[in-house]
Short mmCIF file of N, CA and C in Angstrom, two decimals:
data_model
loop_
_atom_site.label_atom_id
_atom_site.label_comp_id
_atom_site.label_asym_id
_atom_site.label_seq_id
_atom_site.Cartn_x
_atom_site.Cartn_y
_atom_site.Cartn_z
N PRO A 25 -148.32 39.20 35.67
CA PRO A 25 -147.10 39.98 35.55
C PRO A 25 -146.15 39.32 34.55
N LEU A 26 -145.41 40.13 33.86
CA LEU A 26 -144.44 39.64 32.89
C LEU A 26 -143.15 39.27 33.61
N GLU A 27 -142.65 38.12 33.23
CA GLU A 27 -141.37 37.72 33.81
C GLU A 27 -140.25 38.34 33.00
N GLN A 28 -139.27 38.75 33.70
CA GLN A 28 -138.13 39.34 33.01
C GLN A 28 -137.27 38.22 32.43
N VAL A 29 -136.91 38.40 31.18
CA VAL A 29 -136.07 37.43 30.52
C VAL A 29 -134.64 37.95 30.56
N ARG A 30 -133.79 37.15 31.11
CA ARG A 30 -132.38 37.56 31.19
C ARG A 30 -131.69 37.16 29.91
N LYS A 31 -131.07 38.11 29.29
CA LYS A 31 -130.30 37.83 28.09
C LYS A 31 -128.83 37.79 28.48
N SER A 32 -128.14 36.84 27.90
CA SER A 32 -126.70 36.81 28.14
C SER A 32 -126.07 37.91 27.29
N PRO A 33 -124.96 38.42 27.75
CA PRO A 33 -124.32 39.49 26.98
C PRO A 33 -123.89 38.94 25.61
N PRO A 34 -123.94 39.77 24.60
CA PRO A 34 -123.54 39.30 23.28
C PRO A 34 -122.07 38.89 23.28
N THR A 35 -121.77 37.83 22.55
CA THR A 35 -120.38 37.40 22.48
C THR A 35 -119.64 38.26 21.47
N SER A 36 -118.39 38.47 21.73
CA SER A 36 -117.58 39.31 20.85
C SER A 36 -117.26 38.56 19.56
N TRP A 37 -116.88 39.32 18.56
CA TRP A 37 -116.52 38.68 17.28
C TRP A 37 -115.32 37.77 17.49
N TRP A 38 -114.40 38.14 18.39
CA TRP A 38 -113.21 37.33 18.63
C TRP A 38 -113.57 35.98 19.25
N THR A 39 -114.50 36.00 20.18
CA THR A 39 -114.95 34.75 20.82
C THR A 39 -115.62 33.85 19.79
N ARG A 40 -116.49 34.44 18.96
CA ARG A 40 -117.17 33.64 17.92
C ARG A 40 -116.15 33.06 16.94
N TYR A 41 -115.15 33.86 16.56
CA TYR A 41 -114.11 33.40 15.65
C TYR A 41 -113.35 32.21 16.25
N ARG A 42 -112.93 32.35 17.52
CA ARG A 42 -112.19 31.27 18.18
C ARG A 42 -113.04 30.01 18.28
N GLU A 43 -114.33 30.15 18.54
CA GLU A 43 -115.21 28.99 18.60
C GLU A 43 -115.31 28.30 17.24
N ARG A 44 -115.41 29.11 16.16
CA ARG A 44 -115.47 28.53 14.81
C ARG A 44 -114.17 27.80 14.47
N VAL A 45 -113.04 28.41 14.81
CA VAL A 45 -111.74 27.78 14.54
C VAL A 45 -111.63 26.46 15.30
N ALA A 46 -112.03 26.46 16.56
CA ALA A 46 -111.96 25.25 17.37
C ALA A 46 -112.88 24.16 16.81
N ALA A 47 -114.07 24.55 16.36
CA ALA A 47 -115.02 23.58 15.79
C ALA A 47 -114.45 22.97 14.51
N ARG A 48 -113.83 23.80 13.67
CA ARG A 48 -113.22 23.28 12.43
C ARG A 48 -112.08 22.32 12.74
N ARG A 49 -111.29 22.67 13.76
CA ARG A 49 -110.18 21.79 14.14
C ARG A 49 -110.71 20.43 14.60
N LEU A 50 -111.75 20.44 15.40
CA LEU A 50 -112.34 19.18 15.85
C LEU A 50 -112.87 18.36 14.68
N GLU A 51 -113.48 19.04 13.70
CA GLU A 51 -113.99 18.33 12.52
C GLU A 51 -112.84 17.71 11.73
N ARG A 52 -111.75 18.46 11.54
CA ARG A 52 -110.59 17.93 10.82
C ARG A 52 -109.98 16.73 11.55
N GLU A 53 -109.88 16.82 12.87
CA GLU A 53 -109.32 15.73 13.66
C GLU A 53 -110.20 14.49 13.56
N ALA A 54 -111.52 14.68 13.61
CA ALA A 54 -112.44 13.55 13.50
C ALA A 54 -112.33 12.90 12.11
N GLU A 55 -112.22 13.71 11.07
CA GLU A 55 -112.08 13.18 9.72
C GLU A 55 -110.75 12.43 9.57
N ALA A 56 -109.69 12.96 10.14
CA ALA A 56 -108.39 12.29 10.07
C ALA A 56 -108.44 10.95 10.80
N ARG A 57 -109.10 10.91 11.96
CA ARG A 57 -109.25 9.64 12.69
C ARG A 57 -110.05 8.64 11.87
N ARG A 58 -111.12 9.12 11.22
CA ARG A 58 -111.95 8.23 10.41
C ARG A 58 -111.13 7.63 9.27
N LEU A 59 -110.34 8.47 8.59
CA LEU A 59 -109.51 7.97 7.49
C LEU A 59 -108.45 6.99 7.99
N GLU A 60 -107.84 7.29 9.14
CA GLU A 60 -106.86 6.37 9.71
C GLU A 60 -107.49 5.03 10.05
N GLU A 61 -108.70 5.08 10.61
CA GLU A 61 -109.38 3.83 10.97
C GLU A 61 -109.73 3.01 9.73
N GLU A 62 -110.14 3.69 8.65
CA GLU A 62 -110.41 2.98 7.41
C GLU A 62 -109.15 2.31 6.88
N ARG A 63 -108.03 3.06 6.91
CA ARG A 63 -106.78 2.48 6.44
C ARG A 63 -106.37 1.30 7.31
N MET A 64 -106.54 1.45 8.61
CA MET A 64 -106.18 0.37 9.53
C MET A 64 -107.03 -0.86 9.26
N ASP A 65 -108.32 -0.68 9.00
CA ASP A 65 -109.19 -1.82 8.67
C ASP A 65 -108.65 -2.58 7.46
N GLY A 66 -108.25 -1.82 6.42
CA GLY A 66 -107.71 -2.45 5.22
C GLY A 66 -106.41 -3.19 5.51
N LEU A 67 -105.56 -2.60 6.33
CA LEU A 67 -104.30 -3.25 6.67
C LEU A 67 -104.52 -4.50 7.52
N LEU A 68 -105.51 -4.47 8.40
CA LEU A 68 -105.81 -5.65 9.20
C LEU A 68 -106.33 -6.79 8.31
N GLU A 69 -107.13 -6.44 7.30
CA GLU A 69 -107.58 -7.47 6.35
C GLU A 69 -106.39 -8.06 5.61
N LYS A 70 -105.47 -7.19 5.16
CA LYS A 70 -104.27 -7.65 4.45
C LYS A 70 -103.43 -8.53 5.37
N LEU A 71 -103.27 -8.12 6.61
CA LEU A 71 -102.52 -8.89 7.59
C LEU A 71 -103.14 -10.27 7.77
N HIS A 72 -104.45 -10.31 7.83
CA HIS A 72 -105.15 -11.59 8.00
C HIS A 72 -104.91 -12.51 6.79
N ARG A 73 -104.95 -11.92 5.59
CA ARG A 73 -104.78 -12.71 4.36
C ARG A 73 -103.33 -13.15 4.15
N LEU A 74 -102.39 -12.22 4.33
CA LEU A 74 -101.00 -12.47 3.92
C LEU A 74 -100.02 -12.67 5.06
N GLY A 75 -100.43 -12.34 6.27
CA GLY A 75 -99.51 -12.42 7.39
C GLY A 75 -98.64 -11.18 7.47
N ARG A 76 -97.85 -11.11 8.53
CA ARG A 76 -97.01 -9.92 8.76
C ARG A 76 -96.00 -9.71 7.63
N GLU A 77 -95.55 -10.77 7.03
CA GLU A 77 -94.57 -10.66 5.94
C GLU A 77 -95.16 -9.99 4.71
N GLY A 78 -96.49 -9.98 4.59
CA GLY A 78 -97.15 -9.37 3.45
C GLY A 78 -97.29 -7.86 3.55
N LEU A 79 -96.91 -7.30 4.71
CA LEU A 79 -97.01 -5.84 4.90
C LEU A 79 -95.67 -5.17 4.56
N THR A 80 -95.76 -3.98 3.99
CA THR A 80 -94.54 -3.21 3.73
C THR A 80 -94.05 -2.60 5.04
N ALA A 81 -92.81 -2.12 5.03
CA ALA A 81 -92.25 -1.48 6.22
C ALA A 81 -93.09 -0.25 6.59
N GLU A 82 -93.55 0.51 5.59
CA GLU A 82 -94.37 1.70 5.87
C GLU A 82 -95.70 1.31 6.50
N GLU A 83 -96.29 0.22 6.03
CA GLU A 83 -97.57 -0.23 6.59
C GLU A 83 -97.39 -0.67 8.04
N LYS A 84 -96.29 -1.34 8.32
CA LYS A 84 -96.01 -1.76 9.70
C LYS A 84 -95.82 -0.54 10.60
N ARG A 85 -95.07 0.48 10.10
CA ARG A 85 -94.88 1.71 10.88
C ARG A 85 -96.21 2.40 11.14
N PHE A 86 -97.08 2.45 10.10
CA PHE A 86 -98.39 3.07 10.28
C PHE A 86 -99.17 2.35 11.37
N MET A 87 -99.19 1.01 11.31
CA MET A 87 -99.95 0.24 12.31
C MET A 87 -99.41 0.47 13.71
N GLU A 88 -98.09 0.51 13.85
CA GLU A 88 -97.51 0.74 15.17
C GLU A 88 -97.85 2.15 15.68
N GLY A 89 -97.77 3.14 14.79
CA GLY A 89 -98.13 4.50 15.18
C GLY A 89 -99.60 4.63 15.53
N PHE A 90 -100.44 3.96 14.77
CA PHE A 90 -101.88 3.97 15.03
C PHE A 90 -102.16 3.39 16.41
N ALA A 91 -101.52 2.25 16.72
CA ALA A 91 -101.72 1.61 18.02
C ALA A 91 -101.26 2.54 19.15
N THR A 92 -100.13 3.21 18.95
CA THR A 92 -99.63 4.13 19.96
C THR A 92 -100.61 5.28 20.19
N ARG A 93 -101.12 5.86 19.09
CA ARG A 93 -102.08 6.96 19.22
C ARG A 93 -103.36 6.50 19.93
N CYS A 94 -103.81 5.31 19.62
CA CYS A 94 -105.01 4.78 20.29
C CYS A 94 -104.78 4.62 21.79
N ARG A 95 -103.63 4.07 22.14
CA ARG A 95 -103.32 3.90 23.57
C ARG A 95 -103.25 5.25 24.27
N GLN A 96 -102.65 6.25 23.61
CA GLN A 96 -102.55 7.57 24.22
C GLN A 96 -103.92 8.19 24.41
N ARG A 97 -104.79 8.05 23.41
CA ARG A 97 -106.16 8.60 23.54
C ARG A 97 -106.90 7.92 24.67
N GLN A 98 -106.73 6.60 24.81
CA GLN A 98 -107.43 5.88 25.86
C GLN A 98 -106.94 6.26 27.25
N SER A 99 -105.66 6.62 27.35
CA SER A 99 -105.12 6.99 28.66
C SER A 99 -105.31 8.48 28.95
N GLY A 100 -105.91 9.22 27.99
CA GLY A 100 -106.20 10.62 28.24
C GLY A 100 -105.20 11.59 27.69
N HIS A 101 -104.20 11.13 26.99
CA HIS A 101 -103.20 12.02 26.38
C HIS A 101 -103.59 12.28 24.94
N GLN A 102 -103.16 13.42 24.44
CA GLN A 102 -103.40 13.75 23.04
C GLN A 102 -102.12 13.60 22.26
N ALA A 103 -102.25 13.02 21.06
CA ALA A 103 -101.07 12.86 20.19
C ALA A 103 -101.13 13.83 19.04
#
């Protein structure tokens, strides 16, 4: 006997669109995190070589913001 194959109902164009938009957003967020981490690596190397006095005010702000975002992600909050 043939087994009946259950097909799920077709998804609407709106659902597919929202899924694509969400996937693109996740990709952009992942890329932004990767770029931030690369910048942070460079700043940590500079910090190691020159000390805190060798960083600009903007670099210090970036590092503080990066640390805050990391702590928020670890505690389950989104920034």
